[in-house]
Coordinates of N, CA and C in Angstrom, one line a residue:
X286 N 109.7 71.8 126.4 CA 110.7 72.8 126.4 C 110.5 73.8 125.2
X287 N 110.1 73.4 123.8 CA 109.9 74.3 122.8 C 109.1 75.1 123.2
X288 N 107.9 75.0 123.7 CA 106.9 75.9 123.9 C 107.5 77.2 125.2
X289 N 108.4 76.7 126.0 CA 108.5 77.5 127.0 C 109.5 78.4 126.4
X290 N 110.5 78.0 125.6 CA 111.4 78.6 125.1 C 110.7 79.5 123.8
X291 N 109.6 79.4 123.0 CA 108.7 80.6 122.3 C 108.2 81.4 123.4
X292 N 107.6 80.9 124.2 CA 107.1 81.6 125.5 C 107.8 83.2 125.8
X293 N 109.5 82.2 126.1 CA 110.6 83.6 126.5 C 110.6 84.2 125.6
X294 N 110.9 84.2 124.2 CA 111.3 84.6 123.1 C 110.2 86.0 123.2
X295 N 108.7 85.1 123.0 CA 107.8 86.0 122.9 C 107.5 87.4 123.8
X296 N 108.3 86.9 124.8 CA 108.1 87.8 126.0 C 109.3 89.2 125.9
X297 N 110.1 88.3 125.4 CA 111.3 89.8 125.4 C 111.4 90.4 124.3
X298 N 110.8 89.5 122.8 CA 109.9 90.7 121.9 C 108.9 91.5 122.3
X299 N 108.2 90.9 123.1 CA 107.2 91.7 123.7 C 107.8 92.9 124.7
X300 N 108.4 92.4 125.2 CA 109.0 94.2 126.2 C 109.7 95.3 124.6
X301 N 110.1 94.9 124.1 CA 110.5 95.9 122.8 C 110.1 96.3 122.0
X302 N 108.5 95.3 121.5 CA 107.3 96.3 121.6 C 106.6 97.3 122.0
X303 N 106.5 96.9 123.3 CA 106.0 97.7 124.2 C 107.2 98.9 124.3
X304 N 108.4 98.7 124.2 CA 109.4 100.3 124.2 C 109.0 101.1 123.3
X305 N 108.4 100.7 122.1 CA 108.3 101.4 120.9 C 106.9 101.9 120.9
X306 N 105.9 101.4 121.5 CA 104.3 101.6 121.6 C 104.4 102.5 122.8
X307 N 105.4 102.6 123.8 CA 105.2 103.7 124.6 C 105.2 105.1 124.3
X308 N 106.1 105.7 123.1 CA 106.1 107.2 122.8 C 104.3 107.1 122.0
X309 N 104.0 106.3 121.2 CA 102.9 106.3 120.3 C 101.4 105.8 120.9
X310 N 101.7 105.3 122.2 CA 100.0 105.4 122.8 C 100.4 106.7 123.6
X311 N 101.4 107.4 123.8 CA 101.1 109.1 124.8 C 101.0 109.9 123.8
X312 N 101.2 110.2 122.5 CA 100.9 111.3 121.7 C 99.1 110.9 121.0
X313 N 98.8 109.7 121.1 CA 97.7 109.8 120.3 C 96.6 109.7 121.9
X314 N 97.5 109.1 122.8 CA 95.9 109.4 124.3 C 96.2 111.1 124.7
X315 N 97.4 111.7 124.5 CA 97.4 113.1 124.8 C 96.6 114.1 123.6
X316 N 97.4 113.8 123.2 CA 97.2 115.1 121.5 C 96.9 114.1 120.6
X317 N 96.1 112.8 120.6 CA 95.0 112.4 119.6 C 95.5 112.7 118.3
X318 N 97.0 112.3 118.2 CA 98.1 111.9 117.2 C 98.1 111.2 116.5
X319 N 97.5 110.8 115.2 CA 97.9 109.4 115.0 C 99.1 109.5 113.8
X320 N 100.2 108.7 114.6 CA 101.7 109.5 113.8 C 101.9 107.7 112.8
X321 N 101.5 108.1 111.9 CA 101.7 107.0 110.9 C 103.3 106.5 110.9
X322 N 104.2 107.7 111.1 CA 105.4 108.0 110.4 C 106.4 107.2 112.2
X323 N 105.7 106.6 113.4 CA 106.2 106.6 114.0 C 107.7 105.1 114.1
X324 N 106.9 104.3 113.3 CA 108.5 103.4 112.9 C 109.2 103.8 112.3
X325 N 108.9 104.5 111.3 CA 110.7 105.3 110.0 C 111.2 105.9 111.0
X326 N 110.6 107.0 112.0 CA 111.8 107.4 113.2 C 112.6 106.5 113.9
X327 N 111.9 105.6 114.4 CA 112.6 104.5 115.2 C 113.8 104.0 113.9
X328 N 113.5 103.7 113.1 CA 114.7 103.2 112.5 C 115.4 104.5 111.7
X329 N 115.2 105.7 111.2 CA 115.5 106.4 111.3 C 117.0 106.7 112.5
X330 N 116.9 106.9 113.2 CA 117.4 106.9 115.0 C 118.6 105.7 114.9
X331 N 117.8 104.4 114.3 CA 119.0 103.4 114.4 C 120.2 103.7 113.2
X332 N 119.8 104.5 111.9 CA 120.7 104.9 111.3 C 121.4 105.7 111.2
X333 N 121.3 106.8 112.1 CA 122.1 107.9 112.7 C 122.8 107.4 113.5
X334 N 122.6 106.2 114.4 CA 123.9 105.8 114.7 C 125.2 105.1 114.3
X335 N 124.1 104.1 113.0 CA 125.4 103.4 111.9 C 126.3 104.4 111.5
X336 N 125.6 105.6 111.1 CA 126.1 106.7 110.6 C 127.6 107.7 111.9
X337 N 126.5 107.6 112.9 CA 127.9 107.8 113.7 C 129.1 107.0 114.2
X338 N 128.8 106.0 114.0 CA 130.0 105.1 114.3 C 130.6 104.6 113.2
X339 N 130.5 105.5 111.6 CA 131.4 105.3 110.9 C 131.9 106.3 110.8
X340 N 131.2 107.4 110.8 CA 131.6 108.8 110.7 C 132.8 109.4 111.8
X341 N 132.8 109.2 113.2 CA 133.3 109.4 114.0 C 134.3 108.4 114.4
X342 N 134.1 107.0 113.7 CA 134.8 106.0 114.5 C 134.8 105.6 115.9
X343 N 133.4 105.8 116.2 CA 133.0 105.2 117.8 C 132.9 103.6 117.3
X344 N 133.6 103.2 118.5 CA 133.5 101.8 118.8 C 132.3 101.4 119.5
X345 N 131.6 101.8 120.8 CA 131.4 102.0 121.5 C 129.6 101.9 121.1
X346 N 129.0 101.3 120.6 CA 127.4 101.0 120.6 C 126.6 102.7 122.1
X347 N 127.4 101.9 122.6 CA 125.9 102.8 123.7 C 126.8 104.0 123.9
X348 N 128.0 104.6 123.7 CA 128.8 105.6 123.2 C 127.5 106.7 122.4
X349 N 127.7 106.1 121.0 CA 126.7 106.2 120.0 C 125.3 106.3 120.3
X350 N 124.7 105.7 120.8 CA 123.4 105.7 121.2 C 122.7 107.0 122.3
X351 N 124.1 107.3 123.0 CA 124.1 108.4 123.8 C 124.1 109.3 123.4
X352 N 124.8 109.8 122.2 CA 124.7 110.6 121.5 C 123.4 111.2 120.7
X353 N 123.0 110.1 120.0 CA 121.9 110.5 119.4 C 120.5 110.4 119.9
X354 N 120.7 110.0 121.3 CA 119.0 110.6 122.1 C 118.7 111.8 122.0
X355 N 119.8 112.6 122.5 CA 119.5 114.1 122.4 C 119.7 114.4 121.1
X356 N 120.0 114.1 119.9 CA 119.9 114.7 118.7 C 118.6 114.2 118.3
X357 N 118.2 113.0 118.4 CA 116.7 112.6 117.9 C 115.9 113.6 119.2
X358 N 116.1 113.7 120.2 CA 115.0 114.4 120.9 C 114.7 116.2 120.5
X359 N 116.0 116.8 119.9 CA 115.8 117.6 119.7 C 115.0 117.6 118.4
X360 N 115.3 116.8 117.6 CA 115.0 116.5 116.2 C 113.3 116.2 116.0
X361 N 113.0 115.5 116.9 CA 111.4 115.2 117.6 C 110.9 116.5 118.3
X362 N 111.2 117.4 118.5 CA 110.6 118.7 119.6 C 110.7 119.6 118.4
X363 N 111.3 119.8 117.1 CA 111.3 121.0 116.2 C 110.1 120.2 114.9
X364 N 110.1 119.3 115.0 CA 108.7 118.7 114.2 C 107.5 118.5 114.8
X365 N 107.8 118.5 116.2 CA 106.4 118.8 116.4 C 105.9 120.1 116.8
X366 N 107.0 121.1 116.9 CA 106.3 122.4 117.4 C 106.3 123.3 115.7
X367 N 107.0 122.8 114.7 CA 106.9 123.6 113.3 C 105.7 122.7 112.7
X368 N 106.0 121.6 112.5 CA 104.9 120.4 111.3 C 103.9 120.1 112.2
X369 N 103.8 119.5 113.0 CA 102.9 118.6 113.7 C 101.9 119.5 114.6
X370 N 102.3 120.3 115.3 CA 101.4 121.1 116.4 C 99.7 121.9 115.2
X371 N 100.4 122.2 114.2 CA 99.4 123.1 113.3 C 98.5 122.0 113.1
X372 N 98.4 120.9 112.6 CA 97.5 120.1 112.7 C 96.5 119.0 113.7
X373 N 97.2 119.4 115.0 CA 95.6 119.1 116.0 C 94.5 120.3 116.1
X374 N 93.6 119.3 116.1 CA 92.5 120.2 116.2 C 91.6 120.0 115.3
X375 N 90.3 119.7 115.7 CA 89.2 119.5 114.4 C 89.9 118.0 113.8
X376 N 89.8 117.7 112.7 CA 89.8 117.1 111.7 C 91.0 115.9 112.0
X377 N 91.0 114.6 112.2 CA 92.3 113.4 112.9 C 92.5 113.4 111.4
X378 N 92.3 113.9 109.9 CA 92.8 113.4 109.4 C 94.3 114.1 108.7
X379 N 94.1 115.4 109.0 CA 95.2 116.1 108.8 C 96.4 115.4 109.6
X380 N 96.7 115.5 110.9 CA 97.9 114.6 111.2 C 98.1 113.2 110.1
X381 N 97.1 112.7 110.1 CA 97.5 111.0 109.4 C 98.6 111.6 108.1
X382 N 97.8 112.5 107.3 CA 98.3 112.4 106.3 C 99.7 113.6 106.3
X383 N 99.8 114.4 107.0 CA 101.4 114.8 107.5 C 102.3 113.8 107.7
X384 N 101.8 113.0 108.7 CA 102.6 111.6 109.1 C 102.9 110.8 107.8
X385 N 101.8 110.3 107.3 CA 102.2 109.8 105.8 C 103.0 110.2 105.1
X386 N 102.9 111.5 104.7 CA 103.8 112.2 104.1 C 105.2 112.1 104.5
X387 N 105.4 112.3 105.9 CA 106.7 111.8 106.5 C 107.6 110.7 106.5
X388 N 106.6 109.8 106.7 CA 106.6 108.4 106.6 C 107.4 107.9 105.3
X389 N 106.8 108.4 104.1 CA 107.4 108.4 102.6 C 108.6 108.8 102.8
X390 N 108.8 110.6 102.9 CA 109.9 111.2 102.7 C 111.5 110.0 103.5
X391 N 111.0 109.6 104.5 CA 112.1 109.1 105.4 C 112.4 107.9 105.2
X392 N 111.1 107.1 104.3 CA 111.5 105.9 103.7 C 112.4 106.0 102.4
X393 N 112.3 107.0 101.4 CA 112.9 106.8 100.3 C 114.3 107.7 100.3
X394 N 114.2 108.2 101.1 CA 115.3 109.4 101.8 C 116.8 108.4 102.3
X395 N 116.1 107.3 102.9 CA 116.8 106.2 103.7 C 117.9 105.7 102.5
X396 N 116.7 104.9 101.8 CA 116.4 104.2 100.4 C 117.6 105.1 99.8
X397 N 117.6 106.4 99.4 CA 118.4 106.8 99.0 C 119.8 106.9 98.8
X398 N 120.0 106.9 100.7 CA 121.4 107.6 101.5 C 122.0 106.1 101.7
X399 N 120.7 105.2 101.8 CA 121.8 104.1 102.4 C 121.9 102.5 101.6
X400 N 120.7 102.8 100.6 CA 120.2 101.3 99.5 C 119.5 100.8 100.3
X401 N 119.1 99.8 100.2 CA 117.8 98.6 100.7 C 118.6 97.5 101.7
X402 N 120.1 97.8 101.5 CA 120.7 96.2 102.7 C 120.6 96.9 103.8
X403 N 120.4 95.4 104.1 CA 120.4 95.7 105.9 C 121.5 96.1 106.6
X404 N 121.0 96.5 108.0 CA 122.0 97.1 108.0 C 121.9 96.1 110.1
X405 N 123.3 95.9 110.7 CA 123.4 95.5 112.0 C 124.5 96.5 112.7
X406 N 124.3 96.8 113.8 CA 124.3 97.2 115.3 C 125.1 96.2 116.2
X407 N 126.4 96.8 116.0 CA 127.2 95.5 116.6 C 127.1 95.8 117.9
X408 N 127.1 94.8 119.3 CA 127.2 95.3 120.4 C 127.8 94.3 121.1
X409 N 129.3 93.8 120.8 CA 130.0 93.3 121.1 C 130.1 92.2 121.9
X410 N 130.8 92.0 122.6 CA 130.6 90.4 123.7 C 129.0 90.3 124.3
X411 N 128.7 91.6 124.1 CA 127.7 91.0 125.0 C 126.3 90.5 124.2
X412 N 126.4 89.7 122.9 CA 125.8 89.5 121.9 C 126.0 87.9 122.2
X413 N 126.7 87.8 122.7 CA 127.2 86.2 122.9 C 127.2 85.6 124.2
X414 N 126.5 86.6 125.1 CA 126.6 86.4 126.7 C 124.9 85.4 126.9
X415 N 124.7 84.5 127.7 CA 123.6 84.0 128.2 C 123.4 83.5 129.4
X416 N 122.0 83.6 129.7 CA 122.0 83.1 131.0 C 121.6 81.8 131.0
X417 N 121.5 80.7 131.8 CA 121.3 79.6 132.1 C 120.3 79.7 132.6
X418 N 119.3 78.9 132.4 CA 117.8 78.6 133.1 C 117.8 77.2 133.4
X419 N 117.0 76.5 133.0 CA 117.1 75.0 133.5 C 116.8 74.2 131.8
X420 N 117.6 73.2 132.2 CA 117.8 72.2 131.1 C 118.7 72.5 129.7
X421 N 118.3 72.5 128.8 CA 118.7 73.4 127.6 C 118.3 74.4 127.6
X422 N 117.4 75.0 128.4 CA 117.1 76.5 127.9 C 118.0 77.7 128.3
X423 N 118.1 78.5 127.8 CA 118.8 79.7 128.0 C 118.7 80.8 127.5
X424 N 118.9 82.2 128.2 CA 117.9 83.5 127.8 C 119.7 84.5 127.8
X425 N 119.0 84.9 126.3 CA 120.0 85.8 125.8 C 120.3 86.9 126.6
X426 N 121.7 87.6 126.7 CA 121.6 88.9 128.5 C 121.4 90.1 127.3
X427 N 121.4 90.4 126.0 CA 120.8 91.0 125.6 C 119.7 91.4 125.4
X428 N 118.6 90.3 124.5 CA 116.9 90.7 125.2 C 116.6 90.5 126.6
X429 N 117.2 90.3 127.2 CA 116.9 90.2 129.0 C 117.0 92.4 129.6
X430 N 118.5 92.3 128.8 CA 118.6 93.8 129.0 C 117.5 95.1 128.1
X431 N 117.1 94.6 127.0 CA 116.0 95.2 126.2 C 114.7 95.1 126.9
X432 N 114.6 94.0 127.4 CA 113.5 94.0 128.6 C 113.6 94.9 129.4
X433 N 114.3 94.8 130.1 CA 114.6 95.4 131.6 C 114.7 96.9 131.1
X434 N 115.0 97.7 130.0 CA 115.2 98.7 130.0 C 113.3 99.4 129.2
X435 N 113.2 98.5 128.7 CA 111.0 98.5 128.5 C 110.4 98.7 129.7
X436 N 111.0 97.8 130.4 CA 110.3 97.8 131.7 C 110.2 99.5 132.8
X437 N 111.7 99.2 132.5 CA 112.3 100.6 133.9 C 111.3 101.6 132.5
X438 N 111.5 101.8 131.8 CA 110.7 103.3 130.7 C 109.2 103.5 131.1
X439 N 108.6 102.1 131.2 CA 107.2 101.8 131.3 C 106.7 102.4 132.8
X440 N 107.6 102.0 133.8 CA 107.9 102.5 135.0 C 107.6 104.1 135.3
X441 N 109.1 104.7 135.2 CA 109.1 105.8 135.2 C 108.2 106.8 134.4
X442 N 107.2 106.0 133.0 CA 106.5 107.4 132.5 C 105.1 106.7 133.2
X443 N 105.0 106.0 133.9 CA 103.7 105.9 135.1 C 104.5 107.0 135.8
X444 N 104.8 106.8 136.7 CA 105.1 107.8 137.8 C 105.4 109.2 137.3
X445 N 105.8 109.9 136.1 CA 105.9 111.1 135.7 C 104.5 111.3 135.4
X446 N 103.4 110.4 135.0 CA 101.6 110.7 134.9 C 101.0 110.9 136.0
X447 N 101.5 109.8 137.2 CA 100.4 110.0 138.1 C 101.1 110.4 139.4
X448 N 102.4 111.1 139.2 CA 102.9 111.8 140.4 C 104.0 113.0 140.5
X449 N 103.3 113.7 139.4 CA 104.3 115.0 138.6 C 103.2 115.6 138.3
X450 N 103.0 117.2 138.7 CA 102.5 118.1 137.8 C 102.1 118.3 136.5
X451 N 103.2 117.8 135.7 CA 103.4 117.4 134.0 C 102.5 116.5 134.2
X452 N 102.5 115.6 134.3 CA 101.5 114.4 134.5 C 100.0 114.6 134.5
X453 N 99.6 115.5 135.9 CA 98.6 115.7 135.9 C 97.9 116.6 134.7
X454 N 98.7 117.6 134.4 CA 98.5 118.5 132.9 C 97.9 117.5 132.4
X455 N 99.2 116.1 132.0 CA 98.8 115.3 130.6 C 97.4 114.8 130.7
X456 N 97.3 114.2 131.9 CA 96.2 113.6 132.1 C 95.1 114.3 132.0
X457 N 94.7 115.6 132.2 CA 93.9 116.5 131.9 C 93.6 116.8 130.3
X458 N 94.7 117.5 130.1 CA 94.7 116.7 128.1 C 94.1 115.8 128.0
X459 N 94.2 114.8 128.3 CA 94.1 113.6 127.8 C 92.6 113.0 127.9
X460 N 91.9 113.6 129.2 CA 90.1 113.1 129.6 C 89.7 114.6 129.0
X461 N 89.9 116.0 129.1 CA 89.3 116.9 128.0 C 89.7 117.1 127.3
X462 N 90.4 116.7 125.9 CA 91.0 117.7 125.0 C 90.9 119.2 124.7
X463 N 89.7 119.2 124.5 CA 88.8 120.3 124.1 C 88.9 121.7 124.7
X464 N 89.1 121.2 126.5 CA 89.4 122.7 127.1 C 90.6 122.7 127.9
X465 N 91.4 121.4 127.6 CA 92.8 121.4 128.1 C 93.6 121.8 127.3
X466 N 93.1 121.6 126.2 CA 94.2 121.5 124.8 C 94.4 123.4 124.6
X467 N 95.2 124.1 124.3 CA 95.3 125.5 123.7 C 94.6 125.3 122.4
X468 N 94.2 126.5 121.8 CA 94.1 126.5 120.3 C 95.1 126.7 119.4
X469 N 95.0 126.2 118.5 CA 96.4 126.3 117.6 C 96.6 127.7 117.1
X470 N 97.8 128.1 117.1 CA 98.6 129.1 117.1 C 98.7 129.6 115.3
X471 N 98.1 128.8 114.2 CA 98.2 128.8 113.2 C 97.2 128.3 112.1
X472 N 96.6 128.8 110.9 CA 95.2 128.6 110.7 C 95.2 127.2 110.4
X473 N 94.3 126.6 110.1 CA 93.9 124.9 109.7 C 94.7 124.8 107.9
X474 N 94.2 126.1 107.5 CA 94.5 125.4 105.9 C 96.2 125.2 105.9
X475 N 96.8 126.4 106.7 CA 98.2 125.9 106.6 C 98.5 124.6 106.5
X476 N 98.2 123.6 107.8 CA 98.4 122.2 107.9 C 97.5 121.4 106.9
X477 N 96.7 122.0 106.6 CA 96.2 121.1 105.1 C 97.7 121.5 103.6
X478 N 98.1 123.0 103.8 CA 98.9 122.8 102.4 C 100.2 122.0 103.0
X479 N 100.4 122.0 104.4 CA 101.8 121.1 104.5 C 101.4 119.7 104.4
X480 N 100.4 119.0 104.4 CA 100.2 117.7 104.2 C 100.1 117.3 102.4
X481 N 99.6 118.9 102.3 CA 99.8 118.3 100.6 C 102.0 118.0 100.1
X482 N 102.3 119.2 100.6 CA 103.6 119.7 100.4 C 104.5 118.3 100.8
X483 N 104.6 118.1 102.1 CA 105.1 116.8 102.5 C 104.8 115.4 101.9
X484 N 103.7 114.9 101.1 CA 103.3 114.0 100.0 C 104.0 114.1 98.8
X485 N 103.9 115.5 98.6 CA 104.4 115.7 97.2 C 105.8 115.9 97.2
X486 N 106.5 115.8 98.5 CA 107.8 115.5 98.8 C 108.6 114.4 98.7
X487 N 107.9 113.7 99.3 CA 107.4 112.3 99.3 C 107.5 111.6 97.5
X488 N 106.6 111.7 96.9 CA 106.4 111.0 95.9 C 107.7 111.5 94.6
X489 N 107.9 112.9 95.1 CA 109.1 113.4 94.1 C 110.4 112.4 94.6
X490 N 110.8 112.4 96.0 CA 111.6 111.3 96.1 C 111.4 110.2 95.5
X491 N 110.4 109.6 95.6 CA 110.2 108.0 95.2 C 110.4 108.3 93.7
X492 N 110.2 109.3 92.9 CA 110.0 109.1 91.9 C 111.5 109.2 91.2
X493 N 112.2 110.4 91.6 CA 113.7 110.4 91.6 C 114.3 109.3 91.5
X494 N 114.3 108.3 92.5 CA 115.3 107.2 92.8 C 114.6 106.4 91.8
X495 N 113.2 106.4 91.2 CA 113.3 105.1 90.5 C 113.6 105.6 88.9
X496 N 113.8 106.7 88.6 CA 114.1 107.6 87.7 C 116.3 107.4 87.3
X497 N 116.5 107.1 88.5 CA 117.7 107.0 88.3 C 118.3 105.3 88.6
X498 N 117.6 104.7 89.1 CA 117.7 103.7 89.4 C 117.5 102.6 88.7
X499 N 117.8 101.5 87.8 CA 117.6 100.3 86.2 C 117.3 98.8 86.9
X500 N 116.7 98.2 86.6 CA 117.1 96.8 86.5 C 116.9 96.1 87.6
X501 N 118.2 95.0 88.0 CA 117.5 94.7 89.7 C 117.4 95.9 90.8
X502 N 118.2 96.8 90.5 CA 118.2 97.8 91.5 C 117.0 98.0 92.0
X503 N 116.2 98.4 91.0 CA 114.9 99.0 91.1 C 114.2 97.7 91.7
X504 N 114.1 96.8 91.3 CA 113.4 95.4 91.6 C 113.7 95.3 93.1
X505 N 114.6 95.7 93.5 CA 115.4 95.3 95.3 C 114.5 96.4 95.9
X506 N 114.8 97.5 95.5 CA 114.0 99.0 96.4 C 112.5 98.5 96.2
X507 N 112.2 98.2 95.4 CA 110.7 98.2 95.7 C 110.4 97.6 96.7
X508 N 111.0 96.2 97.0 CA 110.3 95.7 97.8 C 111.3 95.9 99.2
X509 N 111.5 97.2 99.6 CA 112.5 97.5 100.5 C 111.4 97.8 101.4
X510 N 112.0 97.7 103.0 CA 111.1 97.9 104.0 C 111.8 98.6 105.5
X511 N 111.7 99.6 106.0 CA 111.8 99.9 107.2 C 112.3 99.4 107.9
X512 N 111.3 97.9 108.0 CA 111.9 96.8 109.1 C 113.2 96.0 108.6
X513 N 114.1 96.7 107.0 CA 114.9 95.5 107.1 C 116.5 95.8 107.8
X514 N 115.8 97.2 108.6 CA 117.0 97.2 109.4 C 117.4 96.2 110.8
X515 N 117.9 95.4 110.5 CA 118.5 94.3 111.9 C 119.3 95.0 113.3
X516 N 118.7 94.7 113.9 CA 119.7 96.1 115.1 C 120.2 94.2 115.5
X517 N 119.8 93.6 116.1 CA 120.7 92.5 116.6 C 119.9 91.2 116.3
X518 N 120.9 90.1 116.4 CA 119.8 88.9 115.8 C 119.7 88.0 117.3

């Protein structure tokens, strides 16, 4: 029974994976992206909602969550058409190090606005809901539901690839870059001084907070991490 029960476990970590590996294998098999910075958004996204549901007093988890798709999606379409677009082309290493740079800024930025505790995502009775399988085993209807919503995502951006116009575009990107791709609209060194600019954004933050920060404080941030946000246990 232990083994079957890591089995499930593994399996509905695994679809939540895979929700988060879906935006980041289409920008790097499309536009040959490699977005360092792509977890601090994901958790990024989860703190705009703590943020809204203290700020507004929403009860309501998927209330909240509604909310902030379209503010992270808009928030995603103006970084990549200002920061990110100027650096495809030629050289994979100019994206990494934009991303890097990002990556920083939103880690110590976080660090900043919110300290190093973790932070949880209430989502009320149905935290405590399960299903019955056989014997003692039983599968939580929340990762069941995180599954199922990996799944249907996984779904739908097959069928927008291989039975949408858009699709066909991407797919064309995606086997020539070279003469699918436009040329960039803006010279290379630009996106070289914004990767310096966004580092040095970056390290002025980190440097600030530990400038102002003594003792354990400092000892807790350091070893603060992205992942120690808990959306549900």
């Amino acid at each position: 029974m232990q083994w079957i029960d890591a089995l499930l476990q593994g399996l509905m970590l695994g679809g939540l994976y895979a929700l988060f590996a879906a935006g980041l294998s289409l920008m790097f098999g499309v536009m040959r992206l490699v977005n360092v910075a792509h977890g601090d958004f994901i958790v990024l996204s989860a703190f705009v909602v703590v943020g809204l549901l203290q700020a507004l007093h929403i009860e309501s988890l998927l209330l909240a969550s509604l909310l902030v798709v379209p503010l992270m999606a808009a928030f995603g379409y103006v970084l990549q058409r200002v920061v990110l677009n100027p650096t495809l082309g030629g050289d994979m290493l100019r994206p990494v190090l934009v991303t890097f740079g990002l990556s920083v800024i939103v880690q110590n930025a976080l660090l900043q606005a919110a300290s190093a505790d973790a932070r949880r995502l209430q989502a009320g009775g149905l935290e405590h809901v399960s299903l019955p399988l056989f014997g003692p085993l039983a599968l939580g209807a929340f990762p069941l539901l995180t599954f199922g919503l990996a799944v249907l995502t996984i779904v739908l951006l097959q069928a927008l690839l291989y039975r949408t116009a858009l699709g066909r575009s991407l797919r064309a990107v995606a086997d020539d870059g070279e003469h699918g791709r436009p040329p960039a609209s803006r010279p290379l060194a630009r996106s070289d001084d914004q990767a310096v600019l966004l580092n040095g954004l970056g390290d002025g933050l980190r440097h600030a907070r530990d400038s102002r920060l003594c003792g354990s404080r400092i000892e807790r941030l350091a070893h603060a991490r992205p992942d120690q946000l808990v959306v549900l246990e």
